[in-house]
């Protein structure tokens, strides 16, 4: 009895840890996602300014790839937290949960950890060098500072290491309990419930077509 | 054990057997063989179901450590340089923007209006509902590029209508799945950007090249449905008069018109007559303005063509001037007569259809044309066109009263998830392929392929077959970033244009969505289909369309001009 309660206590501590990491990754991803809107507006502004008023801005080119790069780097852990990285579903979805968990745990240790740690370490030195000389973009004359983007690389590495740890704990919990812990609720690319509500909801007011 | 699982395990065993054979059968193994082993491990990890991006990254690091003989410093340098190259790639910037545009257009929710207005407009065609489904899918899939969403929404919307009209369930499922997959071929598709960035082919040329094959494939689908409906009307019975009836608006009934009243003369009579007492003048004026739109479009287009095409030719070649000017006037006179005839044929019912099309089909078509046109004619880069397209998507969502904070937040979240999936795949593949080339795996494969002494045709069939088979267990993005870098250096030896190869790959990868047992489109449809529709119906319904895709592949290979004519015309 005591044994059971202490193991469930450990479980809840682990679950709280996973939820915290998930929340950090989701926050980083969701916040950076608004940069895509900024990117849309900046490039649209430049198109109008350049082609309609003949007034081009050099900084738009550098800014656009920097925004893209920052979003891409910061969204890696978010995609991991929401299980959106593409995986081959052929065998995996047919496995029972414990087998999925053991595959995940071993492959995370074998493949994920070395790659992401290399990214974290390498990104740190890369950013430190760039910061030391306050590096500017050399792609355009008088380019804007480039070190902020380079500093996002180790941040992305750190987020991925943390999220990877959370995923491994998740797999460990599944190995013990036999069921996958829940994930954060997040919009799905194909949200059948929403589509169904939209199609059925509006067809009741627009019944004139479908007989 | 399902067929899919047995197939996956079989493929896994094949990979292991191949690696084993390479190591046992070759007397002198070198680093290149280690590279091949790495490739085999990556493919097996992906088959088992580990996220491909991080598999490639980890493999690249582990085998890189071996390749650099344990020099961690050079290795980390490689990792960060490859990562940095991807995050600052100005071609890839277009990807999130196109995805964003897709989610915005999807949320504007005009697919339903599109379907119902096209339904009325094409009601007389044989197999009308199936044709309309295909056209709706093609338009919507082109604008959004989200295959699952198009298949799911058409499964909810069009499938019940077709089944109720007595359509064959297999045909109905086939058109929904086949139509929904058109979006990955017809530009502006993200797949072509990914191919362009991987193979070093201009995305602009790929877009120009993919337009005609995409239209050809859509046309072949439509032709198949019409022929099938003509030959065997039980598959797709013609719509009854009741189903074809166009609702006559309230104002028209109040004026005493019916569906067959000629719209334009009646409108003018109503405007000056006394019979308009119970209809506000503003309504009539609005309809009259709408009715004159085709005339305005005709005049504007004529003016533009005269100014930009005919007049410059006149100035440049006075000798040819007379000919081109008279051709212009003859054509515009003929078109003008056609327009007049159209106005005479324009009844109130048809006018309603035009109005519905203007509210659904037209904004979407205009958005696609503007985005694609500006890219293909070199007016804007793909990134710029995608940004403007996203702005258009925001405007569209606003116009259909769908724009709000939550919708924007969700669209952005979905956009970056897809971007992360594709982008990190690029990062992983960048590290992986550097190490693969460093170990000499690429050279080994090249030597082996050249030693087979294949003809270009044999090589092409082999390459497409490999991609076709890989398309079952793997995602299109994985296939492109892992395998295209291996194929592209070989193309030169066989004298194959990488642009042409890309178009074939794009059609080929589309078939993967329709090939049982893992066809993704089928499972999206199964999730929403009414009870009684089984996976078996869906799979059997997809087969004719799969055959058409293979026919399209053969046609494109036999007549490369289908893909290469437009880029050659535009860019020389």
XYZ file of C-alpha atoms in Angstrom:
783
model
C 0.000 0.000 0.000
C 2.713 2.440 1.037
C 4.752 1.376 -1.911
C 1.854 2.162 -4.249
C 1.254 5.634 -2.856
C 4.936 6.576 -3.021
C 5.175 5.418 -6.656
C 2.098 7.442 -7.577
C 3.659 10.376 -5.752
C 6.786 10.021 -7.863
C 4.548 9.770 -10.885
C 2.789 13.011 -10.126
C 6.110 14.790 -9.611
C 7.286 13.509 -12.972
C 4.006 14.491 -14.587
C 4.302 17.989 -13.187
C 7.846 18.191 -14.576
C 6.665 17.051 -18.037
C 3.801 19.534 -18.009
C 6.197 22.320 -17.075
C 8.585 21.501 -19.950
C 5.633 21.186 -22.330
C 4.396 24.577 -21.199
C 7.803 26.185 -21.766
C 8.132 24.701 -25.263
C 4.561 25.618 -26.138
C 5.086 29.138 -24.884
C 8.257 29.520 -26.981
C 6.537 28.130 -30.070
C 3.242 29.971 -29.732
C 4.923 33.278 -28.989
C 7.329 32.988 -31.883
C 4.469 32.001 -34.189
C 3.303 35.618 -34.194
C 6.572 36.467 -35.944
C 5.066 34.790 -39.021
C 2.374 37.469 -39.021
C 5.088 40.108 -38.619
C 6.972 38.496 -41.520
C 3.832 38.598 -43.680
C 3.257 42.262 -42.928
C 6.890 43.317 -43.417
C 7.218 41.595 -46.784
C 3.828 42.882 -47.933
C 4.878 46.381 -46.903
C 8.111 46.011 -48.868
C 6.271 44.725 -51.955
C 3.994 47.755 -51.967
C 6.820 50.136 -51.144
C 9.195 48.699 -53.741
C 6.891 47.964 -56.647
C 4.269 50.673 -56.216
C 6.264 53.584 -54.826
C 9.710 52.589 -56.078
C 11.126 52.897 -52.577
C 13.014 49.693 -51.616
C 14.378 48.896 -48.154
C 17.560 46.863 -47.763
C 16.797 45.694 -44.263
C 13.722 43.728 -45.354
C 15.758 40.925 -46.936
C 17.881 40.337 -43.840
C 14.937 40.729 -41.507
C 12.827 38.225 -43.415
C 15.273 35.329 -43.199
C 16.121 36.182 -39.600
C 12.455 36.055 -38.605
C 12.051 32.773 -40.461
C 15.178 31.341 -38.819
C 14.105 32.380 -35.330
C 10.643 30.870 -35.786
C 12.037 27.640 -37.194
C 14.540 27.246 -34.356
C 12.087 28.084 -31.583
C 9.312 25.882 -32.952
C 11.341 22.637 -32.935
C 10.642 21.830 -29.281
C 7.008 22.930 -29.640
C 6.514 20.528 -32.523
C 8.095 17.800 -30.395
C 5.817 18.594 -27.439
C 2.742 18.325 -29.664
C 4.039 15.254 -31.516
C 3.947 17.053 -34.867
C 7.316 15.940 -36.224
C 6.654 13.644 -39.110
C 7.085 9.986 -38.283
C 6.449 6.865 -40.314
C 3.176 5.523 -39.006
C 3.231 2.177 -40.739
C 4.572 0.055 -37.883
C 4.542 2.474 -34.980
C 0.769 2.886 -34.881
C 0.322 -0.891 -34.899
C 2.571 -1.378 -31.842
C 1.035 -1.723 -28.377
C 1.786 1.313 -26.138
C 4.601 -0.381 -24.156
C 6.403 -1.356 -27.342
C 5.976 2.187 -28.711
C 7.455 3.481 -25.482
C 10.461 1.183 -25.563
C 11.134 2.087 -29.212
C 10.856 5.775 -28.359
C 13.019 5.579 -25.253
C 15.845 3.656 -26.919
C 15.817 5.722 -30.108
C 15.699 8.982 -28.158
C 18.807 7.870 -26.262
C 20.555 6.571 -29.357
C 19.728 9.253 -31.965
C 18.093 12.246 -30.405
C 20.432 12.902 -27.480
C 23.745 12.972 -29.421
C 22.363 15.180 -32.185
C 20.680 17.702 -29.944
C 23.570 17.924 -27.479
C 25.936 18.555 -30.386
C 23.601 21.330 -31.520
C 23.509 22.865 -28.042
C 27.283 22.789 -27.577
C 28.097 23.888 -31.110
C 25.414 26.564 -31.041
C 26.813 27.959 -27.814
C 30.330 28.454 -29.219
C 28.967 29.747 -32.508
C 26.831 32.363 -30.757
C 29.585 33.292 -28.304
C 32.013 34.037 -31.143
C 29.421 36.076 -32.982
C 28.495 38.009 -29.834
C 32.162 38.740 -29.049
C 32.594 40.667 -32.295
C 28.983 41.980 -32.445
C 28.778 40.401 -35.895
C 26.729 42.033 -38.652
C 25.205 40.471 -41.750
C 27.549 40.457 -44.710
C 24.823 39.591 -47.222
C 23.810 43.188 -47.730
C 26.088 46.222 -47.396
C 25.817 47.781 -43.959
C 23.843 44.722 -42.871
C 21.938 44.532 -39.617
C 23.410 42.663 -36.602
C 23.320 38.901 -37.069
C 24.375 37.757 -33.571
C 20.825 37.737 -32.159
C 19.814 35.059 -34.646
C 22.941 33.033 -33.885
C 22.126 33.250 -30.206
C 18.771 31.602 -30.878
C 20.569 28.395 -31.959
C 21.761 27.397 -28.438
C 18.381 28.448 -27.051
C 16.721 26.081 -29.529
C 19.216 23.380 -28.542
C 18.419 23.866 -24.848
C 14.658 23.747 -25.493
C 15.104 20.552 -27.498
C 17.256 18.931 -24.793
C 14.614 19.745 -22.169
C 11.736 18.580 -24.357
C 13.662 15.423 -25.273
C 14.083 14.711 -21.565
C 10.342 15.182 -21.078
C 9.627 12.827 -23.966
C 11.926 10.183 -22.489
C 10.196 10.481 -19.116
C 6.870 10.201 -20.926
C 8.055 6.989 -22.574
C 9.340 5.756 -19.189
C 5.948 6.393 -17.566
C 4.257 4.538 -20.395
C 6.643 1.611 -19.929
C 5.627 1.403 -16.267
C 1.901 2.138 -16.493
C 1.149 0.819 -19.985
C -0.653 3.956 -21.148
C 0.678 7.164 -22.698
C 0.392 10.275 -20.493
C -1.758 13.039 -21.974
C -0.351 15.755 -24.174
C -1.104 19.464 -24.297
C -4.291 20.271 -26.126
C -3.362 22.005 -29.329
C -5.033 22.838 -32.642
C -4.875 19.895 -35.030
C -4.152 20.306 -38.768
C -7.282 18.340 -39.608
C -9.751 18.963 -36.827
C -12.625 16.742 -37.850
C -14.880 17.910 -35.026
C -14.509 21.539 -36.070
C -15.022 20.731 -39.755
C -18.095 18.681 -38.928
C -19.549 21.512 -36.854
C -18.888 23.986 -39.645
C -20.339 21.866 -42.426
C -23.407 20.715 -40.508
C -23.934 24.050 -38.772
C -24.058 26.080 -41.941
C -25.859 23.552 -44.096
C -28.903 23.793 -41.821
C -29.204 27.460 -42.730
C -28.370 26.826 -46.362
C -30.437 23.751 -47.086
C -31.487 25.014 -50.483
C -28.695 23.214 -52.320
C -28.409 19.811 -50.763
C -31.792 18.226 -51.396
C -1.326 -8.816 -38.375
C -2.486 -6.316 -40.972
C -1.004 -6.113 -44.425
C 0.569 -2.754 -43.618
C 2.501 -4.194 -40.675
C 3.676 -7.203 -42.643
C 4.694 -4.884 -45.461
C 6.613 -2.630 -43.084
C 8.425 -5.527 -41.446
C 9.212 -6.965 -44.870
C 10.701 -3.679 -45.974
C 12.729 -3.482 -42.777
C 14.114 -6.982 -43.309
C 14.946 -6.125 -46.930
C 16.963 -3.126 -45.765
C 18.890 -5.245 -43.266
C 19.467 -7.998 -45.800
C 20.793 -5.464 -48.305
C 23.245 -4.046 -45.752
C 24.354 -7.520 -44.767
C 24.885 -8.496 -48.402
C 26.878 -5.361 -49.125
C 29.199 -6.085 -46.216
C 29.560 -9.799 -46.827
C 29.665 -9.775 -50.608
C 32.152 -6.944 -50.988
C 35.683 -8.049 -50.236
C 37.109 -4.609 -49.487
C 34.738 -2.524 -47.439
C 35.603 1.127 -46.890
C 34.064 4.239 -45.363
C 31.571 4.428 -48.197
C 30.007 1.209 -46.957
C 29.783 2.700 -43.492
C 27.891 5.564 -45.124
C 25.493 3.110 -46.732
C 24.993 1.459 -43.367
C 24.092 4.858 -41.941
C 21.530 5.372 -44.721
C 20.054 1.931 -44.029
C 19.836 2.694 -40.304
C 18.091 5.994 -40.968
C 15.560 4.307 -43.255
C 14.896 1.588 -40.689
C 14.493 4.064 -37.836
C 11.998 5.995 -39.966
C 10.166 2.781 -40.850
C 9.887 1.880 -37.170
C 8.451 5.315 -36.537
C 10.996 7.656 -35.021
C 10.829 11.332 -36.067
C 13.011 11.502 -39.162
C 14.515 14.925 -38.510
C 16.210 13.908 -35.265
C 17.121 10.458 -36.543
C 19.154 12.057 -39.297
C 20.662 14.607 -36.954
C 21.746 11.958 -34.440
C 23.036 9.602 -37.124
C 24.927 12.431 -38.731
C 26.586 13.253 -35.409
C 27.443 9.662 -34.462
C 28.813 8.714 -37.863
C 30.378 12.148 -38.202
C 32.376 11.387 -35.084
C 33.625 8.274 -36.888
C 34.292 10.148 -40.132
C 36.268 12.877 -38.378
C 38.113 10.244 -36.340
C 36.736 11.579 -33.078
C 37.444 15.263 -33.674
C 34.507 16.750 -31.796
C 35.427 20.304 -32.696
C 35.157 19.891 -36.481
C 31.973 17.911 -35.999
C 30.195 20.578 -33.942
C 31.315 23.105 -36.494
C 29.664 21.068 -39.237
C 26.467 20.712 -37.203
C 26.086 24.396 -36.498
C 27.107 25.515 -39.984
C 24.524 23.231 -41.603
C 21.868 24.435 -39.155
C 22.744 28.047 -39.754
C 22.659 27.559 -43.528
C 19.092 26.237 -43.290
C 17.759 28.906 -40.942
C 19.114 31.672 -43.185
C 17.965 30.095 -46.463
C 15.969 32.731 -48.324
C 14.184 30.134 -50.493
C 12.700 28.395 -47.448
C 11.214 31.651 -46.119
C 8.344 31.140 -48.575
C 7.331 27.865 -46.893
C 5.726 29.235 -43.684
C 4.075 32.003 -45.700
C 2.410 29.576 -48.115
C 1.343 27.348 -45.222
C -0.059 30.366 -43.391
C -2.000 31.395 -46.488
C -3.373 27.853 -46.729
C -4.635 27.779 -43.158
C -6.196 31.220 -43.531
C -8.013 30.251 -46.717
C -9.119 27.018 -45.085
C -10.547 28.926 -42.118
C -12.385 31.378 -44.400
C -14.642 28.371 -44.973
C -15.747 29.159 -48.488
C -15.482 25.570 -49.701
C -19.189 25.104 -49.066
C -20.214 28.122 -51.138
C -17.777 26.978 -53.792
C -19.322 23.540 -53.933
C -22.921 24.718 -54.037
C -22.382 27.391 -56.671
C -20.362 25.096 -58.934
C -22.983 22.413 -58.365
C -25.668 24.648 -59.861
C -23.414 25.955 -62.609
C -22.452 22.514 -63.898
C -25.689 20.658 -63.180
C -26.179 19.614 -66.806
C -22.896 17.734 -67.198
C -22.928 13.944 -66.974
C -21.603 12.993 -63.556
C -22.121 16.601 -62.520
C -21.637 16.171 -58.797
C -18.439 14.175 -59.230
C -17.039 16.756 -61.651
C -17.984 19.562 -59.286
C -16.318 17.727 -56.416
C -13.134 17.394 -58.454
C -13.119 21.044 -59.477
C -13.876 22.225 -55.935
C -11.124 20.007 -54.561
C -8.655 21.211 -57.166
C -9.345 24.880 -56.482
C -9.430 24.511 -52.735
C -6.474 22.157 -52.530
C -4.454 24.531 -54.695
C -5.169 27.460 -52.420
C -4.671 25.622 -49.127
C -2.333 22.721 -49.866
C -3.663 20.905 -46.775
C -4.596 17.496 -48.159
C -6.192 16.055 -45.055
C -8.431 19.063 -44.556
C -9.666 19.075 -48.149
C -10.424 15.353 -48.135
C -12.129 15.535 -44.736
C -14.280 18.535 -45.538
C -15.319 17.179 -48.944
C -16.079 13.852 -47.298
C -18.456 15.682 -44.980
C -19.889 17.957 -47.626
C -19.882 16.353 -51.057
C -19.939 12.643 -50.263
C -23.428 12.645 -48.638
C -24.807 14.768 -51.498
C -23.402 12.355 -54.088
C -24.666 9.294 -52.235
C -28.117 10.849 -51.891
C -28.190 11.568 -55.621
C -27.660 7.860 -56.200
C -23.981 7.940 -57.114
C -21.905 4.802 -56.874
C -20.155 4.834 -53.475
C -16.802 3.787 -54.933
C -16.814 6.532 -57.558
C -17.885 9.107 -54.953
C -15.050 8.119 -52.600
C -12.578 8.049 -55.480
C -13.258 11.621 -56.596
C -13.008 13.002 -53.054
C -9.654 11.346 -52.338
C -8.155 11.940 -55.780
C -9.334 15.547 -55.921
C -8.050 16.320 -52.443
C -4.532 15.231 -53.345
C -4.224 17.572 -56.333
C -2.977 20.339 -54.041
C 0.470 18.866 -53.621
C 1.134 18.963 -57.356
C -0.594 22.142 -58.532
C 1.468 25.197 -57.578
C 1.847 27.063 -55.287
C 2.652 23.816 -53.509
C 5.081 23.515 -50.618
C 6.356 20.229 -52.009
C 7.801 21.969 -55.052
C 9.614 24.493 -52.826
C 11.095 21.634 -50.804
C 12.198 19.905 -54.006
C 13.608 23.125 -55.427
C 15.582 23.882 -52.266
C 16.915 20.323 -52.078
C 17.795 19.822 -55.728
C 18.952 23.367 -56.370
C 16.284 23.942 -59.020
C 14.564 27.311 -59.374
C 11.218 27.231 -57.556
C 9.843 29.692 -60.095
C 10.614 27.322 -62.973
C 9.170 24.387 -61.034
C 5.957 26.322 -60.515
C 5.749 27.256 -64.172
C 6.477 23.657 -65.112
C 3.926 22.095 -62.780
C 0.960 24.172 -63.939
C 0.227 22.254 -67.138
C 0.794 18.750 -65.683
C -1.480 19.710 -62.777
C -4.208 20.914 -65.128
C -3.690 17.843 -67.289
C -4.181 15.530 -64.325
C -7.323 17.409 -63.232
C -8.587 17.288 -66.822
C -7.943 13.543 -67.050
C -9.883 12.968 -63.802
C -12.807 15.046 -65.073
C -12.747 13.312 -68.456
C -12.746 9.915 -66.761
C -15.759 10.828 -64.617
C -17.721 12.234 -67.581
C -16.971 9.223 -69.770
C -17.806 6.776 -66.979
C -21.092 8.591 -66.298
C -21.966 8.611 -70.021
C -21.156 4.930 -70.518
C -22.764 3.730 -67.319
C -25.347 6.228 -66.051
C -26.055 4.026 -63.026
C -22.666 5.092 -61.612
C -23.657 8.737 -61.593
C -27.317 9.301 -62.446
C -28.181 12.707 -63.948
C -29.592 15.228 -61.502
C -33.366 15.609 -61.407
C -34.991 18.920 -62.287
C -35.650 19.441 -58.586
C -31.923 19.101 -57.775
C -31.018 21.447 -60.601
C -33.498 24.129 -59.664
C -31.868 27.455 -58.955
C -33.492 29.373 -56.112
C -35.030 32.603 -57.425
C -34.333 35.508 -55.067
C -37.136 37.269 -53.245
C -36.871 40.514 -55.164
C -37.311 38.693 -58.459
C -40.453 36.911 -57.306
C -41.855 40.215 -56.135
C -41.246 41.653 -59.603
C -43.129 38.746 -61.084
C -40.096 37.133 -62.751
C -39.291 33.470 -62.813
C -36.034 31.625 -63.434
C -36.364 31.896 -67.200
C -36.869 35.656 -67.418
C -34.065 37.371 -69.348
C -32.132 39.164 -66.651
C -30.734 42.291 -68.296
C -33.772 43.665 -70.180
C -35.960 42.866 -67.176
C -33.614 44.712 -64.854
C -33.587 47.798 -67.057
C -37.356 47.719 -67.448
C -37.747 47.366 -63.699
C -35.426 50.313 -63.099
C -37.418 52.785 -65.167
C -40.840 51.230 -64.883
C -43.380 51.567 -62.154
C -43.202 47.920 -61.251
C -40.260 48.445 -58.909
C -42.450 49.933 -56.193
C -41.930 47.068 -53.776
C -38.210 46.534 -54.450
C -35.700 49.125 -53.210
C -33.839 50.970 -55.943
C -30.493 50.155 -54.348
C -31.087 46.419 -54.795
C -31.839 46.885 -58.470
C -28.839 49.123 -59.030
C -26.570 46.632 -57.300
C -27.820 43.830 -59.506
C -27.446 45.956 -62.603
C -23.882 46.771 -61.618
C -23.229 43.076 -61.131
C -24.751 42.355 -64.509
C -22.441 44.794 -66.242
C -19.317 43.243 -64.648
C -18.632 40.824 -67.525
C -18.879 43.713 -69.992
C -16.490 45.794 -67.901
C -14.058 42.887 -67.607
C -14.192 42.431 -71.371
C -13.471 46.098 -72.064
C -10.680 46.283 -69.487
C -8.979 43.130 -70.724
C -9.205 44.318 -74.326
C -7.695 47.659 -73.394
C -4.865 46.019 -71.443
C -4.014 43.561 -74.212
C -4.069 46.362 -76.744
C -1.808 48.529 -74.662
C 0.713 45.879 -73.595
C 0.751 43.404 -76.465
C -0.508 44.969 -79.675
C 0.834 48.506 -79.346
C 4.449 47.494 -78.466
C 4.546 45.095 -81.431
C 3.364 47.913 -83.667
C 6.167 50.146 -82.543
C 8.826 47.430 -82.743
C 7.906 45.894 -86.095
C 5.884 48.260 -88.263
C 5.708 45.593 -90.966
C 3.844 43.169 -88.721
C 1.807 45.938 -87.163
C -1.127 45.772 -89.551
C -1.454 42.012 -89.133
C -1.401 42.007 -85.346
C -3.782 44.955 -85.097
C -6.315 43.414 -87.448
C -6.046 40.077 -85.644
C -6.734 41.901 -82.398
C -9.844 43.596 -83.797
C -11.189 40.405 -85.356
C -10.746 38.461 -82.124
C -12.280 41.193 -80.005
C -15.253 41.486 -82.385
C -15.835 37.742 -82.131
C -15.552 37.836 -78.349
C -17.876 40.841 -78.229
C -20.496 38.952 -80.244
C -20.123 36.021 -77.865
C -20.625 38.349 -74.923
C -23.782 39.785 -76.501
C -25.075 36.257 -77.059
C -24.268 35.444 -73.440
C -26.250 38.471 -72.310
C -29.219 37.361 -74.406
C -28.966 33.891 -72.816
C -28.635 35.351 -69.358
C -31.757 34.443 -67.431
C -32.512 35.320 -63.839
C -31.545 31.796 -62.781
C -28.181 31.988 -64.537
C -27.690 35.429 -63.118
C -28.103 33.970 -59.622
C -25.473 31.348 -60.443
C -23.092 34.056 -61.617
C -23.700 35.926 -58.402
C -22.934 32.844 -56.310
C -19.791 32.123 -58.308
C -18.645 35.700 -57.829
C -19.001 35.225 -54.091
C -17.096 31.934 -53.839
C -15.145 30.798 -56.859
C -14.009 34.208 -57.971
C -12.120 35.397 -54.847
C -10.305 32.087 -54.576
C -9.459 31.962 -58.273
C -8.305 35.578 -58.145
C -6.062 34.870 -55.140
C -4.474 31.833 -56.781
C -4.051 33.600 -60.110
C -2.512 36.677 -58.503
C -0.058 34.679 -56.384
C 0.898 32.198 -59.072
C 0.836 34.739 -61.899
C 3.153 37.156 -60.144
C 5.639 34.343 -59.449
C 5.535 32.745 -62.880
C 5.749 36.021 -64.803
C 8.659 37.090 -62.619
C 6.879 40.072 -61.082
C 7.608 38.885 -57.533
C 9.694 36.253 -55.793
C 7.845 33.243 -54.330
C 8.409 34.706 -50.850
C 6.891 38.050 -51.796
C 3.963 36.423 -53.558
C 3.371 34.151 -50.569
C 3.334 37.121 -48.186
C 0.828 38.942 -50.361
C -1.146 35.695 -50.621
C -1.259 35.470 -46.817
C -2.454 39.059 -46.679
C -5.104 38.060 -49.236
C -5.982 35.119 -47.001
C -6.443 37.490 -44.064
C -8.658 39.702 -46.240
C -10.648 36.674 -47.394
C -11.165 35.482 -43.829
C -12.238 38.991 -42.858
C -14.630 39.226 -45.812
C -16.338 35.991 -44.769
C -16.437 37.153 -41.123
C -14.059 34.486 -39.879
C -11.219 36.708 -38.752
C -10.711 36.834 -34.997
C -7.929 36.458 -32.459
C -8.451 32.741 -31.817
C -8.588 31.873 -35.492
C -5.372 33.824 -36.079
C -3.665 32.225 -33.071
C -4.605 28.707 -34.181
C -3.622 29.325 -37.806
C -0.231 30.623 -36.706
C 0.301 27.682 -34.329
C -0.528 25.202 -37.096
C 1.682 27.104 -39.513
C 4.766 26.887 -37.331
C 4.168 23.239 -36.498
C 4.221 22.359 -40.191
C 7.149 24.711 -40.743
C 9.055 23.061 -37.903
C 8.345 19.640 -39.324
C 9.686 20.556 -42.771
C 12.451 22.878 -41.538
C 13.950 20.499 -38.976
C 13.845 17.781 -41.588
C 16.041 20.080 -43.678
C 18.399 20.664 -40.748
C 18.659 16.933 -40.018
C 19.102 16.078 -43.680
C 21.733 18.797 -44.081
C 23.900 17.272 -41.358
C 23.171 13.746 -42.523
C 23.960 14.283 -46.185
C 27.214 16.136 -45.410
C 28.444 13.163 -43.394
C 27.091 10.738 -45.996
C 29.035 12.487 -48.750
C 32.097 12.778 -46.496
C 32.128 9.039 -45.840
C 31.932 8.436 -49.580
C 28.486 6.863 -49.567
C 27.384 9.099 -52.418
C 30.439 8.175 -54.502
C 29.799 4.496 -53.842
C 26.204 4.730 -55.045
C 27.259 6.720 -58.105
C 29.907 4.145 -58.993
C 27.438 1.338 -58.540
C 24.712 2.976 -60.659
C 27.170 3.854 -63.433
C 28.530 0.304 -63.445
C 25.009 -1.003 -64.125
C 25.226 0.764 -67.490
C 21.555 1.738 -67.544
C 19.923 3.634 -70.355
C 18.341 6.946 -69.319
C 14.888 5.361 -69.626
C 15.866 2.421 -67.420
C 17.397 4.750 -64.859
C 14.298 6.919 -64.861
C 11.970 3.954 -64.373
C 14.194 2.597 -61.603
C 14.336 5.969 -59.842
C 10.577 6.520 -60.046
C 9.925 2.965 -58.897
C 12.146 3.443 -55.839
C 10.373 6.691 -55.012
C 6.981 5.061 -55.568
C 7.774 2.214 -53.158
C 9.314 4.561 -50.585
C 6.183 6.694 -50.831
C 4.175 4.021 -49.040
C 5.903 4.026 -45.677
C 7.467 7.475 -45.857
C 6.211 11.012 -46.057
C 6.843 13.085 -49.205
C 9.014 15.510 -47.248
C 11.226 12.725 -45.915
C 11.651 11.206 -49.348
C 12.607 14.503 -50.924
C 15.141 15.614 -48.328
C 16.763 12.176 -47.921
C 16.696 10.648 -51.387
C 16.598 13.528 -53.850
C 20.165 14.610 -52.901
C 21.257 11.086 -53.817
C 19.449 11.077 -57.168
C 20.181 14.594 -58.346
C 23.965 14.178 -58.913
C 23.184 11.112 -61.050
C 20.817 13.010 -63.352
C 23.590 14.804 -65.169
C 25.209 11.523 -66.224
C 21.968 10.382 -67.841
C 21.241 13.765 -69.392
C 18.022 14.262 -67.417
C 16.873 17.770 -66.625
C 16.484 18.125 -62.809
C 13.443 20.329 -63.402
C 11.790 17.611 -65.461
C 12.771 14.989 -62.887
C 11.162 17.143 -60.180
C 7.847 17.271 -62.033
C 7.833 13.486 -62.385
C 8.663 13.113 -58.695
C 5.823 15.486 -57.789
C 3.246 13.401 -59.686
C 4.791 10.218 -58.355
C 4.691 11.264 -54.707
C 1.070 12.227 -55.125
C 0.239 8.620 -55.988
C 1.515 7.617 -52.542
C -1.516 9.294 -51.003
C -3.782 7.068 -53.078
C -1.934 3.750 -52.951
C -3.402 1.140 -50.611
C -2.680 0.003 -47.933
C -1.234 3.161 -46.414
C -3.007 5.795 -48.505
C -3.367 8.739 -46.171
C -6.267 10.223 -48.128
C -8.300 7.067 -47.584
C -7.923 7.238 -43.824
C -8.878 10.904 -43.698
C -12.018 10.061 -45.673
C -12.775 7.006 -43.541
C -12.756 9.251 -40.474
C -15.642 11.356 -41.767
C -17.540 9.110 -44.166
C -21.130 8.141 -43.383
C -21.640 4.656 -41.910
C -21.784 1.993 -44.568
C -18.752 3.355 -46.424
C -15.909 0.946 -45.755
C -12.201 1.277 -46.398
C -12.754 -1.283 -49.104
C -15.095 1.083 -50.989
C -12.557 3.844 -50.677
C -9.584 1.753 -51.796
C -11.479 0.367 -54.779
C -12.752 3.818 -55.663
C -9.197 5.194 -55.668
C -7.836 2.584 -58.055
C -9.026 4.160 -61.358
C -7.572 7.472 -60.240
C -4.309 5.778 -59.339
C -4.240 4.347 -62.860
C -4.851 7.851 -64.261
C -1.920 9.171 -62.239
C 0.353 6.525 -63.663
C -0.983 7.396 -67.126
C -0.151 11.049 -66.400
C 3.355 10.030 -65.365
C 3.821 8.103 -68.621
C 2.335 10.977 -70.663
C 4.654 13.493 -69.036
C 7.667 11.266 -69.621
C 6.724 10.647 -73.257
C 5.883 14.286 -73.964
C 8.237 16.314 -71.728
C 6.893 19.451 -73.385
C 3.811 19.220 -71.138
C 6.057 20.292 -68.299
C 8.929 22.051 -70.010
C 7.132 24.133 -72.641
C 5.894 26.842 -70.294
C 9.227 27.389 -68.461
C 11.014 27.454 -71.832
C 8.561 30.027 -73.187
C 8.852 32.218 -70.112
C 12.521 31.980 -69.234
C 14.150 30.916 -72.492
